[in-house]
Amino acid sequence: MAGPRVVIIGAGVVGAALAEEVSARGWTEVTVVDQGPLPATGGSSSHAPGLVFQTNSSKTMTELARYTVEKFCSLDVDGEPCFLQVGGLEVATGPERLAELRRRHGWITAWGIEARLLTPDECVERHPLVNRDRVLGGLLVPTDGLAKAVLAVEAQIRRATERGVRFLARHEVLDIRQDDGRVTGVVTDQGELAADIVVCCAGIWGPKIARMVGMNLPLTPLGHQLAWTGPVPALAGQTQEAVRPILRHQDADLYYRDRFDGFGIGYYGHRPMPITADEILSFDEADEMPSVLKFTEEDFAPAWAETQSLLPATQEAKIEEGINGLFSFTTDNFPLLGESPDVKGFWVAEAVWVTHSAGVGRAVAEWLVDGHCSSFDLHECDVNRFEPHQLSPEYVLARDCQNFVEVYDILHPLQPSGDPRPIRTSPFHPRQQEHGAFFLEANGWERPQWYEANASLVEGRSIPTPNDWAAQYWSPIVGAEAQVTRETVAMYDMTALKRLEVSGPGAAAFLEGLVTGKVAKSVGSVTYTLLLDHDGGIRSDITVARLSRDVFQVGANGNLDLDWFTRHLPADGTVQVRDITPGTCCIGLWGPLARKVLQPLTDEDFSADGLKYFRAKRAHVGSVPVTAMRLSYVGELGWELYTTADQGLKLWDTLWRAARPLGGIIAGRGAFNSLRLEKGYRSFGTDMTYEHDPYEAGVGFAVRPDKGDFVGRAALERRKADVRRKLTCLTVDDPRSVVMGKEPVYDGERAVGYVTSASYGYTIGKGIAYAWLPTELSAPGTTLHIGYFDRRIEAVVAEEPLFDPSMSRLRG
């Protein structure tokens, strides 16, 4: 036996996959428990219809699905395959959906999976029962198909069992033992199992299990309708379970699959049907299985009527059986993976559908065995990503139900979430409302995208209108605000950015061991630096300001940075980390006239020598105490000005009174994004993630080779010598051809990369798109094309930064 003692709770498609993957990596002292029988345990895996569509706007989710397809294709049970690779076909019945399929084709192509756009005739050729008069086109992914979930569970159980893994059926988990903040065992109704690591793969029961260690799991089980027809005469004699591609009719919230001479029909168009984990019956109490609720025919009536229209052959059939089957939904549609922040050794792999199950099994196995996941970028999936308000029961229920309703909706990249809103507002919110702010949401914060009060600024300016898709959640005011920022001065609300305080006598040494740059410098120093994972991948880019000998302020990207710092704290108590975001606020005061606004308001010297670039100091602006950092993510002279939340409004009013006579404005995030791309500033989570290293991402300057050891250093040294891709700046001449991100980039007919961030550069007069490309295609002057819906847009690799390469405006 090898490895620590591991207990996996749940033997569904995720638990079985994890057991198989972790045992393949040499950990064999593994026990899997489930309250139901094996291999059909009664959870969501036992009734899942099995449709696997790999297309997703998230590269990570597509890659998890791709691995699941590859693995399931290799599995069988006594010669019976676990995956029927019949392909996946999505059809459009309206022009908006047809455009959406072209966008989806861009995603799947960008992520490296073969896909084809089909004409109506080709759709019918692939699926002859489709009504030719109803469809305008389709998207075909040949490698999609049907997963036989229960068979896949059995196949992976067999593999894991051969390596020594134990599977215990009919064992209900009653409690999780822990001692001094670490798991020690699992209590079941048939005895106790000692454990060094416990992984909760309990699916719809996940919140109940996680609560045993005090963990709040933001997951809601929701009922989803699945019906089966009787024989369809047009399918008479079909002896194979599935011969036609799985089919999605997303305009009506429907999907379909073969089942010999009948069809399975899934429907998302009904009302949300949430249930709590505590309300789910046990296996013995349930009529069929715990995850199956009574079918409500009245909810399914519209689905059946629409089915008979899209698939006329079903008019000669009847619905013979149906269920309201429970599946897990989360507030952002991503799985919940990772270790509890409070109880060491307690892990979760939750809210995972069959589509991504084997990929998640591999990801979590790597994470457990190696200490990090090398195959997938999991920043979107980490269970510790949430802000505190995102764990409230009201928020979780509302967003999970909304995600059920929107599961097949066409969603714009900037489309804000619905209720509950507003949740978090900066102290400046009343003034922003007075100026007609158009708010979008960022981590629960109401963040202005532009201000209607600036509408008059558009007159006389050249602000090109983008294409119809990019023009949603856009206004020409965005362009005017960007241009005026470079002409005079603008105030930006930067409160939504995460702020951490790291303090204590060990703070400097602690940070030095985690970041790539030198931060143990003089008081007042500000350092742009990186957090790396153990494999050298970028976990975050941050700024670290030394405010006193033992106090540092960190400009972070989100709660995962707080979690990372917390997990690495020394046991001797010499370092403390706390989130100061809710109690503070920030105004970015930027533009060539910024000093003329600020200097008269303070006795401190804010000249170029009085506060140099990337330095910080405490001062008073009027009567308001601030921490001023000479930073600018729009590429202009200025400062980030921090104060406490109670004095934020006073700071805003003080600066605004001084800025107005100079032609100053308040500006929104739309202008900010355009300006930061003109300057070439990266955005973590969009431009670079865990899978990229600093040299690929163009931030190698943030790595100081002359400093001591830090997390990821050894791996980074190995990666430095083998850079095969680069984050590259592309420009587009056509102002109507503004792209939005995640589009494929082509060299001829070959897809070679994908766009990350994009915007129009209002002060350089070109469209800007950053993209990941092979190094051999990253040379300035290289002509490529971006796939955008049904178009190919010419783009040229450019030198960066596009604006002020001499840095004279920043350092003035």
mmCIF file of N, CA and C in Angstrom, residues 80-178:
data_model
loop_
_atom_site.group_PDB
_atom_site.id
_atom_site.type_symbol
_atom_site.label_atom_id
_atom_site.label_comp_id
_atom_site.label_asym_id
_atom_site.label_seq_id
_atom_site.Cartn_x
_atom_site.Cartn_y
_atom_site.Cartn_z
ATOM 1 N N GLU A 80 -18.667 -3.930 -23.597
ATOM 2 C CA GLU A 80 -19.684 -2.917 -23.867
ATOM 3 C C GLU A 80 -19.059 -1.541 -23.668
ATOM 4 N N PRO A 81 -19.075 -0.687 -24.697
ATOM 5 C CA PRO A 81 -18.392 0.603 -24.603
ATOM 6 C C PRO A 81 -19.070 1.539 -23.614
ATOM 7 N N CYS A 82 -18.267 2.419 -23.032
ATOM 8 C CA CYS A 82 -18.774 3.419 -22.094
ATOM 9 C C CYS A 82 -19.082 4.744 -22.767
ATOM 10 N N PHE A 83 -18.754 4.859 -24.053
ATOM 11 C CA PHE A 83 -19.018 6.107 -24.772
ATOM 12 C C PHE A 83 -19.408 5.791 -26.203
ATOM 13 N N LEU A 84 -20.488 6.397 -26.646
ATOM 14 C CA LEU A 84 -20.963 6.242 -28.019
ATOM 15 C C LEU A 84 -20.672 7.550 -28.743
ATOM 16 N N GLN A 85 -19.626 7.551 -29.562
ATOM 17 C CA GLN A 85 -19.164 8.801 -30.157
ATOM 18 C C GLN A 85 -19.927 9.090 -31.452
ATOM 19 N N VAL A 86 -21.165 9.504 -31.270
ATOM 20 C CA VAL A 86 -22.060 9.761 -32.404
ATOM 21 C C VAL A 86 -21.991 11.214 -32.877
ATOM 22 N N GLY A 87 -21.254 12.061 -32.168
ATOM 23 C CA GLY A 87 -21.178 13.472 -32.521
ATOM 24 C C GLY A 87 -22.239 14.288 -31.820
ATOM 25 N N GLY A 88 -22.044 15.590 -31.829
ATOM 26 C CA GLY A 88 -23.001 16.505 -31.219
ATOM 27 C C GLY A 88 -23.415 17.566 -32.217
ATOM 28 N N LEU A 89 -24.719 17.789 -32.354
ATOM 29 C CA LEU A 89 -25.256 18.750 -33.306
ATOM 30 C C LEU A 89 -26.129 19.764 -32.573
ATOM 31 N N GLU A 90 -25.783 21.033 -32.700
ATOM 32 C CA GLU A 90 -26.627 22.112 -32.190
ATOM 33 C C GLU A 90 -27.274 22.795 -33.386
ATOM 34 N N VAL A 91 -28.583 23.051 -33.326
ATOM 35 C CA VAL A 91 -29.272 23.668 -34.450
ATOM 36 C C VAL A 91 -29.810 25.036 -34.056
ATOM 37 N N ALA A 92 -29.906 25.909 -35.048
ATOM 38 C CA ALA A 92 -30.456 27.249 -34.858
ATOM 39 C C ALA A 92 -31.778 27.349 -35.591
ATOM 40 N N THR A 93 -32.784 27.872 -34.909
ATOM 41 C CA THR A 93 -34.085 28.094 -35.541
ATOM 42 C C THR A 93 -34.388 29.584 -35.689
ATOM 43 N N GLY A 94 -33.462 30.437 -35.291
ATOM 44 C CA GLY A 94 -33.616 31.875 -35.434
ATOM 45 C C GLY A 94 -32.284 32.502 -35.762
ATOM 46 N N PRO A 95 -32.275 33.721 -36.302
ATOM 47 C CA PRO A 95 -31.017 34.351 -36.709
ATOM 48 C C PRO A 95 -30.066 34.628 -35.543
ATOM 49 N N GLU A 96 -30.605 34.959 -34.363
ATOM 50 C CA GLU A 96 -29.734 35.209 -33.218
ATOM 51 C C GLU A 96 -28.988 33.955 -32.817
ATOM 52 N N ARG A 97 -29.691 32.824 -32.843
ATOM 53 C CA ARG A 97 -29.037 31.561 -32.488
ATOM 54 C C ARG A 97 -28.025 31.156 -33.554
ATOM 55 N N LEU A 98 -28.314 31.427 -34.798
ATOM 56 C CA LEU A 98 -27.357 31.101 -35.852
ATOM 57 C C LEU A 98 -26.060 31.870 -35.647
ATOM 58 N N ALA A 99 -26.180 33.142 -35.294
ATOM 59 C CA ALA A 99 -24.983 33.922 -34.990
ATOM 60 C C ALA A 99 -24.268 33.349 -33.767
ATOM 61 N N GLU A 100 -25.032 32.925 -32.771
ATOM 62 C CA GLU A 100 -24.441 32.339 -31.568
ATOM 63 C C GLU A 100 -23.691 31.054 -31.884
ATOM 64 N N LEU A 101 -24.208 30.239 -32.802
ATOM 65 C CA LEU A 101 -23.503 29.017 -33.169
ATOM 66 C C LEU A 101 -22.169 29.343 -33.839
ATOM 67 N N ARG A 102 -22.145 30.435 -34.591
ATOM 68 C CA ARG A 102 -20.871 30.844 -35.186
ATOM 69 C C ARG A 102 -19.891 31.271 -34.104
ATOM 70 N N ARG A 103 -20.393 31.945 -33.076
ATOM 71 C CA ARG A 103 -19.534 32.320 -31.953
ATOM 72 C C ARG A 103 -19.044 31.074 -31.228
ATOM 73 N N ARG A 104 -19.936 30.115 -31.006
ATOM 74 C CA ARG A 104 -19.557 28.869 -30.334
ATOM 75 C C ARG A 104 -18.544 28.079 -31.173
ATOM 76 N N HIS A 105 -18.709 28.131 -32.481
ATOM 77 C CA HIS A 105 -17.731 27.492 -33.359
ATOM 78 C C HIS A 105 -16.360 28.134 -33.150
ATOM 79 N N GLY A 106 -16.350 29.455 -32.928
ATOM 80 C CA GLY A 106 -15.085 30.127 -32.639
ATOM 81 C C GLY A 106 -14.448 29.610 -31.361
ATOM 82 N N TRP A 107 -15.260 29.438 -30.304
ATOM 83 C CA TRP A 107 -14.703 28.924 -29.045
ATOM 84 C C TRP A 107 -14.062 27.562 -29.240
ATOM 85 N N ILE A 108 -14.837 26.632 -29.779
ATOM 86 C CA ILE A 108 -14.364 25.245 -29.846
ATOM 87 C C ILE A 108 -13.141 25.141 -30.758
ATOM 88 N N THR A 109 -13.103 25.993 -31.793
ATOM 89 C CA THR A 109 -11.937 26.029 -32.670
ATOM 90 C C THR A 109 -10.742 26.605 -31.927
ATOM 91 N N ALA A 110 -10.979 27.674 -31.167
ATOM 92 C CA ALA A 110 -9.894 28.283 -30.390
ATOM 93 C C ALA A 110 -9.297 27.294 -29.407
ATOM 94 N N TRP A 111 -10.139 26.436 -28.846
ATOM 95 C CA TRP A 111 -9.647 25.482 -27.843
ATOM 96 C C TRP A 111 -9.090 24.207 -28.476
ATOM 97 N N GLY A 112 -9.071 24.131 -29.825
ATOM 98 C CA GLY A 112 -8.354 23.053 -30.500
ATOM 99 C C GLY A 112 -9.144 21.792 -30.757
ATOM 100 N N ILE A 113 -10.468 21.891 -30.820
ATOM 101 C CA ILE A 113 -11.299 20.723 -31.101
ATOM 102 C C ILE A 113 -11.979 20.910 -32.452
ATOM 103 N N GLU A 114 -11.998 19.863 -33.243
ATOM 104 C CA GLU A 114 -12.599 19.928 -34.577
ATOM 105 C C GLU A 114 -14.099 20.198 -34.484
ATOM 106 N N ALA A 115 -14.576 21.106 -35.316
ATOM 107 C CA ALA A 115 -15.996 21.420 -35.373
ATOM 108 C C ALA A 115 -16.317 21.969 -36.751
ATOM 109 N N ARG A 116 -17.601 21.851 -37.150
ATOM 110 C CA ARG A 116 -18.029 22.339 -38.463
ATOM 111 C C ARG A 116 -19.356 23.052 -38.339
ATOM 112 N N LEU A 117 -19.494 24.139 -39.081
ATOM 113 C CA LEU A 117 -20.791 24.785 -39.229
ATOM 114 C C LEU A 117 -21.510 24.140 -40.406
ATOM 115 N N LEU A 118 -22.783 23.836 -40.214
ATOM 116 C CA LEU A 118 -23.551 23.108 -41.214
ATOM 117 C C LEU A 118 -24.665 23.974 -41.804
ATOM 118 N N THR A 119 -24.978 23.724 -43.064
ATOM 119 C CA THR A 119 -26.157 24.317 -43.684
ATOM 120 C C THR A 119 -27.400 23.565 -43.204
ATOM 121 N N PRO A 120 -28.589 24.116 -43.450
ATOM 122 C CA PRO A 120 -29.806 23.363 -43.083
ATOM 123 C C PRO A 120 -29.847 21.975 -43.705
ATOM 124 N N ASP A 121 -29.479 21.867 -44.968
ATOM 125 C CA ASP A 121 -29.512 20.549 -45.615
ATOM 126 C C ASP A 121 -28.530 19.587 -44.953
ATOM 127 N N GLU A 122 -27.361 20.097 -44.559
ATOM 128 C CA GLU A 122 -26.377 19.230 -43.901
ATOM 129 C C GLU A 122 -26.859 18.807 -42.521
ATOM 130 N N CYS A 123 -27.613 19.692 -41.838
ATOM 131 C CA CYS A 123 -28.190 19.310 -40.542
ATOM 132 C C CYS A 123 -29.125 18.122 -40.721
ATOM 133 N N VAL A 124 -29.990 18.190 -41.730
ATOM 134 C CA VAL A 124 -30.950 17.109 -41.977
ATOM 135 C C VAL A 124 -30.228 15.843 -42.427
ATOM 136 N N GLU A 125 -29.145 16.018 -43.181
ATOM 137 C CA GLU A 125 -28.364 14.852 -43.594
ATOM 138 C C GLU A 125 -27.797 14.119 -42.382
ATOM 139 N N ARG A 126 -27.363 14.883 -41.376
ATOM 140 C CA ARG A 126 -26.804 14.283 -40.162
ATOM 141 C C ARG A 126 -27.889 13.730 -39.250
ATOM 142 N N HIS A 127 -29.027 14.412 -39.215
ATOM 143 C CA HIS A 127 -30.130 13.997 -38.342
ATOM 144 C C HIS A 127 -31.423 14.066 -39.157
ATOM 145 N N PRO A 128 -31.753 13.012 -39.907
ATOM 146 C CA PRO A 128 -32.853 13.067 -40.873
ATOM 147 C C PRO A 128 -34.222 13.373 -40.276
ATOM 148 N N LEU A 129 -34.401 13.249 -38.969
ATOM 149 C CA LEU A 129 -35.720 13.512 -38.406
ATOM 150 C C LEU A 129 -35.959 15.003 -38.143
ATOM 151 N N VAL A 130 -34.919 15.822 -38.307
ATOM 152 C CA VAL A 130 -35.069 17.264 -38.085
ATOM 153 C C VAL A 130 -35.886 17.879 -39.210
ATOM 154 N N ASN A 131 -36.808 18.765 -38.844
ATOM 155 C CA ASN A 131 -37.663 19.468 -39.798
ATOM 156 C C ASN A 131 -36.825 20.506 -40.544
ATOM 157 N N ARG A 132 -36.607 20.262 -41.833
ATOM 158 C CA ARG A 132 -35.763 21.156 -42.649
ATOM 159 C C ARG A 132 -36.283 22.587 -42.639
ATOM 160 N N ASP A 133 -37.576 22.769 -42.551
ATOM 161 C CA ASP A 133 -38.156 24.112 -42.598
ATOM 162 C C ASP A 133 -37.913 24.903 -41.313
ATOM 163 N N ARG A 134 -37.512 24.239 -40.247
ATOM 164 C CA ARG A 134 -37.337 24.924 -38.970
ATOM 165 C C ARG A 134 -35.908 25.421 -38.734
ATOM 166 N N VAL A 135 -34.936 24.817 -39.380
ATOM 167 C CA VAL A 135 -33.552 25.110 -39.020
ATOM 168 C C VAL A 135 -32.876 26.024 -40.040
ATOM 169 N N LEU A 136 -32.014 26.907 -39.518
ATOM 170 C CA LEU A 136 -31.248 27.827 -40.353
ATOM 171 C C LEU A 136 -29.793 27.396 -40.479
ATOM 172 N N GLY A 137 -29.370 26.470 -39.653
ATOM 173 C CA GLY A 137 -28.001 26.004 -39.687
ATOM 174 C C GLY A 137 -27.671 25.246 -38.425
ATOM 175 N N GLY A 138 -26.444 24.758 -38.338
ATOM 176 C CA GLY A 138 -26.070 23.958 -37.181
ATOM 177 C C GLY A 138 -24.579 23.967 -36.923
ATOM 178 N N LEU A 139 -24.200 23.466 -35.769
ATOM 179 C CA LEU A 139 -22.798 23.297 -35.369
ATOM 180 C C LEU A 139 -22.591 21.837 -35.015
ATOM 181 N N LEU A 140 -21.645 21.206 -35.692
ATOM 182 C CA LEU A 140 -21.355 19.785 -35.476
ATOM 183 C C LEU A 140 -19.976 19.629 -34.859
ATOM 184 N N VAL A 141 -19.906 18.896 -33.734
ATOM 185 C CA VAL A 141 -18.638 18.510 -33.122
ATOM 186 C C VAL A 141 -18.561 16.985 -33.195
ATOM 187 N N PRO A 142 -17.779 16.434 -34.123
ATOM 188 C CA PRO A 142 -17.786 14.986 -34.357
ATOM 189 C C PRO A 142 -17.402 14.141 -33.152
ATOM 190 N N THR A 143 -16.588 14.675 -32.226
ATOM 191 C CA THR A 143 -16.120 13.864 -31.104
ATOM 192 C C THR A 143 -17.056 13.888 -29.904
ATOM 193 N N ASP A 144 -18.120 14.678 -29.946
ATOM 194 C CA ASP A 144 -19.126 14.621 -28.887
ATOM 195 C C ASP A 144 -19.847 13.277 -28.920
ATOM 196 N N GLY A 145 -20.647 13.024 -27.897
ATOM 197 C CA GLY A 145 -21.402 11.770 -27.917
ATOM 198 C C GLY A 145 -22.109 11.498 -26.616
ATOM 199 N N LEU A 146 -22.447 10.223 -26.429
ATOM 200 C CA LEU A 146 -23.216 9.763 -25.279
ATOM 201 C C LEU A 146 -22.328 8.996 -24.306
ATOM 202 N N ALA A 147 -22.255 9.482 -23.086
ATOM 203 C CA ALA A 147 -21.535 8.759 -22.030
ATOM 204 C C ALA A 147 -22.502 7.807 -21.345
ATOM 205 N N LYS A 148 -22.092 6.562 -21.200
ATOM 206 C CA LYS A 148 -22.874 5.594 -20.427
ATOM 207 C C LYS A 148 -22.355 5.696 -18.990
ATOM 208 N N ALA A 149 -22.973 6.598 -18.229
ATOM 209 C CA ALA A 149 -22.397 7.002 -16.945
ATOM 210 C C ALA A 149 -22.218 5.843 -15.978
ATOM 211 N N VAL A 150 -23.252 5.021 -15.830
ATOM 212 C CA VAL A 150 -23.167 3.917 -14.867
ATOM 213 C C VAL A 150 -22.106 2.909 -15.303
ATOM 214 N N LEU A 151 -22.022 2.659 -16.606
ATOM 215 C CA LEU A 151 -20.973 1.775 -17.105
ATOM 216 C C LEU A 151 -19.591 2.373 -16.854
ATOM 217 N N ALA A 152 -19.462 3.683 -17.059
ATOM 218 C CA ALA A 152 -18.173 4.340 -16.820
ATOM 219 C C ALA A 152 -17.782 4.240 -15.354
ATOM 220 N N VAL A 153 -18.759 4.358 -14.461
ATOM 221 C CA VAL A 153 -18.493 4.170 -13.033
ATOM 222 C C VAL A 153 -17.957 2.767 -12.791
ATOM 223 N N GLU A 154 -18.635 1.787 -13.344
ATOM 224 C CA GLU A 154 -18.224 0.392 -13.125
ATOM 225 C C GLU A 154 -16.832 0.131 -13.686
ATOM 226 N N ALA A 155 -16.554 0.644 -14.887
ATOM 227 C CA ALA A 155 -15.249 0.416 -15.501
ATOM 228 C C ALA A 155 -14.131 1.016 -14.659
ATOM 229 N N GLN A 156 -14.351 2.208 -14.129
ATOM 230 C CA GLN A 156 -13.311 2.851 -13.331
ATOM 231 C C GLN A 156 -13.190 2.215 -11.955
ATOM 232 N N ILE A 157 -14.298 1.715 -11.416
ATOM 233 C CA ILE A 157 -14.225 0.953 -10.161
ATOM 234 C C ILE A 157 -13.352 -0.285 -10.352
ATOM 235 N N ARG A 158 -13.536 -0.960 -11.466
ATOM 236 C CA ARG A 158 -12.752 -2.171 -11.726
ATOM 237 C C ARG A 158 -11.256 -1.849 -11.807
ATOM 238 N N ARG A 159 -10.926 -0.800 -12.537
ATOM 239 C CA ARG A 159 -9.510 -0.433 -12.649
ATOM 240 C C ARG A 159 -8.918 -0.097 -11.288
ATOM 241 N N ALA A 160 -9.646 0.717 -10.514
ATOM 242 C CA ALA A 160 -9.138 1.125 -9.205
ATOM 243 C C ALA A 160 -9.042 -0.062 -8.254
ATOM 244 N N THR A 161 -10.015 -0.958 -8.306
ATOM 245 C CA THR A 161 -10.020 -2.132 -7.434
ATOM 246 C C THR A 161 -8.806 -3.017 -7.697
ATOM 247 N N GLU A 162 -8.441 -3.133 -8.968
ATOM 248 C CA GLU A 162 -7.267 -3.938 -9.322
ATOM 249 C C GLU A 162 -5.990 -3.381 -8.692
ATOM 250 N N ARG A 163 -5.993 -2.091 -8.381
ATOM 251 C CA ARG A 163 -4.812 -1.470 -7.773
ATOM 252 C C ARG A 163 -4.902 -1.446 -6.255
ATOM 253 N N GLY A 164 -5.970 -1.978 -5.696
ATOM 254 C CA GLY A 164 -6.080 -2.069 -4.246
ATOM 255 C C GLY A 164 -7.065 -1.121 -3.601
ATOM 256 N N VAL A 165 -7.757 -0.291 -4.384
ATOM 257 C CA VAL A 165 -8.749 0.621 -3.820
ATOM 258 C C VAL A 165 -9.957 -0.169 -3.332
ATOM 259 N N ARG A 166 -10.483 0.206 -2.147
ATOM 260 C CA ARG A 166 -11.691 -0.439 -1.603
ATOM 261 C C ARG A 166 -12.909 0.414 -1.915
ATOM 262 N N PHE A 167 -13.998 -0.247 -2.306
ATOM 263 C CA PHE A 167 -15.272 0.425 -2.507
ATOM 264 C C PHE A 167 -16.280 -0.185 -1.542
ATOM 265 N N LEU A 168 -16.879 0.646 -0.720
ATOM 266 C CA LEU A 168 -17.830 0.187 0.284
ATOM 267 C C LEU A 168 -19.210 0.749 -0.029
ATOM 268 N N ALA A 169 -20.087 -0.105 -0.517
ATOM 269 C CA ALA A 169 -21.459 0.308 -0.797
ATOM 270 C C ALA A 169 -22.280 0.290 0.490
ATOM 271 N N ARG A 170 -23.409 0.998 0.451
ATOM 272 C CA ARG A 170 -24.370 1.027 1.555
ATOM 273 C C ARG A 170 -23.714 1.465 2.867
ATOM 274 N N HIS A 171 -22.862 2.475 2.759
ATOM 275 C CA HIS A 171 -22.231 3.087 3.927
ATOM 276 C C HIS A 171 -22.632 4.561 3.952
ATOM 277 N N GLU A 172 -23.501 4.919 4.862
ATOM 278 C CA GLU A 172 -23.932 6.308 4.963
ATOM 279 C C GLU A 172 -22.969 7.079 5.868
ATOM 280 N N VAL A 173 -22.520 8.217 5.390
ATOM 281 C CA VAL A 173 -21.606 9.048 6.169
ATOM 282 C C VAL A 173 -22.397 9.857 7.188
ATOM 283 N N LEU A 174 -21.988 9.739 8.452
ATOM 284 C CA LEU A 174 -22.673 10.430 9.549
ATOM 285 C C LEU A 174 -21.890 11.627 10.079
ATOM 286 N N ASP A 175 -20.554 11.572 9.940
ATOM 287 C CA ASP A 175 -19.754 12.668 10.485
ATOM 288 C C ASP A 175 -18.337 12.589 9.913
ATOM 289 N N ILE A 176 -17.636 13.710 10.027
ATOM 290 C CA ILE A 176 -16.214 13.767 9.661
ATOM 291 C C ILE A 176 -15.434 14.068 10.927
ATOM 292 N N ARG A 177 -14.529 13.181 11.294
ATOM 293 C CA ARG A 177 -13.698 13.404 12.465
ATOM 294 C C ARG A 177 -12.568 14.378 12.124
ATOM 295 N N GLN A 178 -12.247 15.250 13.075
ATOM 296 C CA GLN A 178 -11.131 16.159 12.896
ATOM 297 C C GLN A 178 -10.477 16.443 14.241
#
